Amino acid sequence: MPEALCFSNKVEGWCDLDTLDKLSILAEGAKYDVSCVSSGSSRKNTPGGLGSGYAAGFCHSFTTDGRCISLLKVLMSNDCVYDCAYCVNRVSNDFPRATFTPGELVDITINFYRRNYIEGLFLSSAVYKNPNYTMELFIRVLKMLREEYRFNGYIHVKAIPGADNALVEQAGLYADRMSVNIELPSNDSLKLLAPQKNKEKILGPMGFISTKISENKEDIVKYKKKQYFVPAGQSTQVIVGATPHRDINILKLSEALYKRYKLKRVFYSAYIPVSNHPALPAIEKPPLLREHRLYQADWLLRFYGFSADELLSDSRPDLDEQLDPKCDWALRNLHLFPVEVNRCDYETLLRVPGIGVISAKRILTARRVSSLDFDDLRKLGVVLKRAQYFITCKGKYYKGIIMDDAFIRQNLVRENMMQAMKSGNMAEEYRQVSFFSNGYDYGYDYGYGYGYGHGRGHGLAGAGDFGFRGLNIQDRDFRKSLAGIGMNTGMSMNMGMGLVQGPGMDIALNIGGMNGVNMGMITAEEKMKSITGEL
Amino acid sequence: MLCYTYDGSFDGLLTAIYEVYYRGEDPKKIKSIEGLEQNFLDTYVHISTDYEKSRKVYNSIEKKISRDALENVYCVYLADREEDKDTYIYEYLKFGWKAGSKVDSYLSDDRVLRVHAIKRRVDREVHRMMGFTRFSLLEGNVYYAPIEPDNNILPLLAPHFSKRLPDQNWVIHDLGRRIAAVYNTREWMIADAALLGEIPRTDAREETYRQLWKQFYSNVSIRERFNPSLHRRLLPERYWRHLTEKW
């Protein structure tokens, strides 16, 4: 092992673990922080320095759960004096403890950076000894990186709740981004699960950082050359599913944080049980689909001009699991549609399901030189399967569209699921939701679960689909996938309507068989039994 | 059918486009001579590269169409596994000289659409490789990174790494195309990889950091969220060969 890695730190008392063990313990402890963003800072390389920022950030690798690895995300220490029930590092948990020395951590960071493993450092920590002591350790690392090694890579550092403002400010002068994790969305839940923390301890530094950032922005305009303070802004994280909060509580909190503290990001982390504290829910799987929906809603707040009140209300406190929040909103506001793509303004375009920020901008550009029809929209990247119900082109509807809530909803739910399955994202969760929703959906949903399970089986999926959409209205792709089994239409009509009774089941199996997916038949049969059994 | 061929260089391509206008011919295709399989039915005319002519076309694209168009053309040129990319560039430019600076607004026109689509693909790979390129320290204090990208993106990667790792000697070696970007702490150049000679052994310190990185990588995944299909979509398997954490 090279010399730089070997010095043990006698002052801090951890010389019995080697760096490899430490890294593995301290990376393990940091991984539940979902943020790994390296964006927002375009720190330039300085003469003789190492590294440069890039405003959009890079992903250097991906974890096997599909999260981006951009930063060396580690804890300074996992040796905590606090006892927060939801946290692996709580003092009452009996497991190995480790603390990096600043020199060790700096050496790893620099060498990883030189090999292009990482974009920079994400430094978090348990509260080691006390908040100020931990914060001082951070500052030593940051100072060494920035001044001794002239490191210009990205640094994200936590503000430890309860640390002095002066220390937070000092760290902010070296960092690109700072964050304070809220974790639990209300003071009561904090009291219950994180007795040493309270709202003030968390919001205090957040408010302080936010004030400093805006002061710094003014100073930079006024005095031109001045050190930046947290140029990539601050973020926070909220745990989803550890407390009985509804989505509306969480989303309203995020909205307030964006407005009042000018936060750049709020991250949502599906709760993964790390302890069996009596106040925590016993769950088998983290609520990933809920987390996904919250992120979608969060995007709507930040980039699409929506407010939390438009998406949720006290009578509908949770986001729809089957439909993404934008489709859901559009369906509840059908009176606002359709909009004419060639004329309506940017803000209106953004509210159409299937049109995102990029495609909305493309529409604005393209319609300046020629008016657009549906075929053009598809080329611009608009997801017509979703957008078709909400727009007109040159005054015309898309072929075969019926402006009927139930009809549109069914098709959108299906489209949502197809999308998720194609991308490999959330497939499992969708499947669960779709299987055990309500009786009316079965014929159709069943088709999908099956289709996904075997990577094909569109035939069956389409068949279920027919049941709801009737014979006349099918989208073209589906007609294609059904080519050759046109005779199914009649039977699938039955399937949609009479699924729960015996005949529907038979037909489903027939169709499966005709597609030659024999494996599927077994699963289909079992699944069908479990569904009919439930009923 | 008339088909112009050129030597495979960017200047060669621009010269061919110059000749189209100069000779007043209307070739249906332009193709690089490299690896060209000649078709019995087509007539081939080879255009030899002329720097002057190429410069004229280059300036004309920049002035009469736009800087963006020039960038699009260059990026598409780098997509060297795209069989008809030269013809696409030619069609795009023909339209561009008619439409002027607004050419990139015709987002639903096939001539523009094709070029944009390939450009996006190249951009995406450049962005990916800026993250996925892995350097190893070799004896002699050189950082060495082998890559096998789908597009010829070295000219776009090198400036990035010269800004990012300015104080280290590095080589990025495109194994498939047998070329390498070489940087000596002052400037970079792209050279024939044969000039690299034998690749030295890795430095004694290298293994330590590889181990640390692999350890880190295996520790950050969350078991409860395991999602292999998403993983493969984001980190396609064809890149794994050169990713230290996947060895």
Coordinates of C-alpha atoms in Angstrom, one line a residue, chain A residues 1-2 5 19-20 23-25 27-28 31-32 34 45 48-54 56-67 69 71-74 107-108 111-119 269-270 272-273 286 288 291 362 365-366 369-370 372 376 379-380 422-426, chain B residues 102 104-110 113 116 120 126-137 143 160-168 203-231 233-236 243-246:
Chain A
M1 CA 0.0 0.0 0.0
P2 CA 1.4 3.4 -0.9
L5 CA -2.8 5.7 2.4
T19 CA -8.4 2.0 4.1
L20 CA -10.2 -0.7 2.2
L23 CA -14.1 2.7 2.5
S24 CA -16.5 -0.3 2.4
I25 CA -18.0 0.6 5.8
A27 CA -19.6 3.9 1.5
E28 CA -22.2 1.4 2.8
K31 CA -25.6 4.9 0.0
Y32 CA -29.1 5.7 1.3
V34 CA -30.1 9.2 -3.0
N45 CA -9.8 24.7 -14.1
G48 CA -1.7 24.3 -12.2
G49 CA -4.9 22.8 -10.8
L50 CA -6.7 19.5 -11.3
G51 CA -10.1 19.1 -12.7
S52 CA -13.0 21.1 -13.9
G53 CA -16.8 21.2 -13.4
Y54 CA -19.4 20.6 -16.0
A56 CA -24.8 19.2 -16.7
G57 CA -22.7 16.7 -14.7
F58 CA -21.6 13.3 -15.7
C59 CA -22.5 9.8 -14.6
H60 CA -19.4 7.7 -14.3
S61 CA -21.1 4.5 -13.6
F62 CA -24.4 3.0 -12.5
T63 CA -25.3 0.9 -9.5
T64 CA -27.0 -2.4 -10.0
D65 CA -30.2 -0.7 -8.9
G66 CA -29.9 1.8 -11.7
R67 CA -28.7 4.9 -9.8
I69 CA -22.6 7.1 -9.7
L71 CA -19.5 11.3 -6.9
L72 CA -17.4 9.4 -4.3
K73 CA -20.2 9.3 -1.8
V74 CA -19.0 8.4 1.6
D107 CA -5.9 10.7 -1.3
I108 CA -8.7 8.5 -2.5
N111 CA -6.7 9.3 -7.2
F112 CA -10.2 8.3 -8.2
Y113 CA -10.5 11.6 -10.0
R114 CA -7.3 11.2 -11.9
R115 CA -8.6 7.8 -13.2
N116 CA -11.9 9.4 -14.2
Y117 CA -13.8 7.2 -11.8
I118 CA -15.7 10.1 -10.3
E119 CA -16.8 13.7 -10.8
S269 CA -35.9 8.2 -0.9
A270 CA -38.2 5.2 -0.6
I272 CA -35.9 0.8 3.2
P273 CA -36.2 -0.9 6.7
P286 CA -39.5 -0.1 -0.4
L288 CA -40.5 2.6 -5.2
E291 CA -41.1 7.5 -4.9
R362 CA -39.1 21.9 -30.6
T365 CA -39.1 26.2 -33.2
A366 CA -40.7 24.0 -35.9
V369 CA -41.3 27.6 -40.4
S370 CA -44.3 25.4 -41.2
L372 CA -47.5 20.9 -37.9
D376 CA -44.6 16.0 -37.7
K379 CA -40.9 13.2 -35.5
L380 CA -40.4 15.9 -32.9
K422 CA -40.0 -0.9 -21.8
S423 CA -37.6 1.2 -19.8
G424 CA -37.2 -1.5 -17.2
N425 CA -38.2 1.0 -14.6
M426 CA -40.6 0.0 -11.9
Chain B
K102 CA -33.3 28.6 -40.3
D104 CA -32.4 23.6 -38.1
S105 CA -36.0 24.8 -37.5
Y106 CA -37.3 22.4 -40.1
L107 CA -37.5 19.7 -37.4
S108 CA -39.9 17.5 -39.2
D109 CA -38.1 17.6 -42.6
D110 CA -36.4 14.2 -43.1
L113 CA -34.3 15.0 -38.9
H116 CA -30.2 15.7 -36.0
R120 CA -27.9 13.3 -30.9
V126 CA -19.5 11.6 -26.2
H127 CA -21.3 12.4 -22.9
R128 CA -21.3 8.8 -21.8
M129 CA -17.7 8.3 -22.6
M130 CA -16.7 11.4 -20.7
G131 CA -18.0 9.4 -17.7
F132 CA -17.1 5.9 -18.7
T133 CA -13.5 6.4 -19.9
R134 CA -11.2 4.7 -17.3
F135 CA -7.5 5.6 -16.9
S136 CA -4.9 3.4 -15.4
L137 CA -1.5 4.6 -14.3
Y143 CA -2.4 7.4 -17.6
H160 CA -12.5 17.7 -22.5
F161 CA -9.8 15.6 -20.8
S162 CA -7.1 18.2 -21.5
K163 CA -9.1 20.6 -19.4
R164 CA -10.0 18.1 -16.8
L165 CA -6.7 16.4 -16.3
P166 CA -4.3 19.1 -17.4
D167 CA -1.3 18.1 -15.2
Q168 CA -1.0 14.5 -16.1
D203 CA 2.3 1.1 -12.1
A204 CA 2.7 -0.7 -8.8
R205 CA 0.2 1.7 -7.1
E206 CA -2.5 1.1 -9.6
E207 CA -3.9 -2.1 -8.1
T208 CA -4.6 -0.3 -4.8
Y209 CA -6.9 2.2 -6.3
R210 CA -8.6 -0.4 -8.5
Q211 CA -9.4 -2.4 -5.4
L212 CA -10.7 0.6 -3.6
W213 CA -12.9 1.6 -6.5
K214 CA -14.3 -1.9 -6.9
Q215 CA -15.0 -2.1 -3.2
F216 CA -16.8 1.2 -3.4
Y217 CA -18.8 0.1 -6.4
S218 CA -19.9 -3.1 -4.7
N219 CA -20.9 -1.2 -1.6
V220 CA -23.1 1.5 -3.0
S221 CA -25.8 -0.7 -4.6
I222 CA -28.9 -1.1 -2.6
R223 CA -30.1 -4.7 -2.6
E224 CA -33.7 -3.9 -1.9
R225 CA -33.8 -1.8 -5.1
F226 CA -32.0 -4.2 -7.4
N227 CA -33.0 -3.6 -11.0
P228 CA -30.8 -5.3 -13.5
S229 CA -32.7 -4.3 -16.6
L230 CA -32.6 -0.6 -15.7
H231 CA -28.9 -1.1 -14.9
R233 CA -30.1 0.1 -20.1
L234 CA -28.1 2.9 -18.4
L235 CA -24.8 1.1 -18.5
P236 CA -24.9 -1.0 -21.7
L243 CA -14.9 -0.4 -16.8
T244 CA -12.6 -1.2 -13.9
E245 CA -15.6 -1.8 -11.6
K246 CA -16.9 -4.5 -13.9

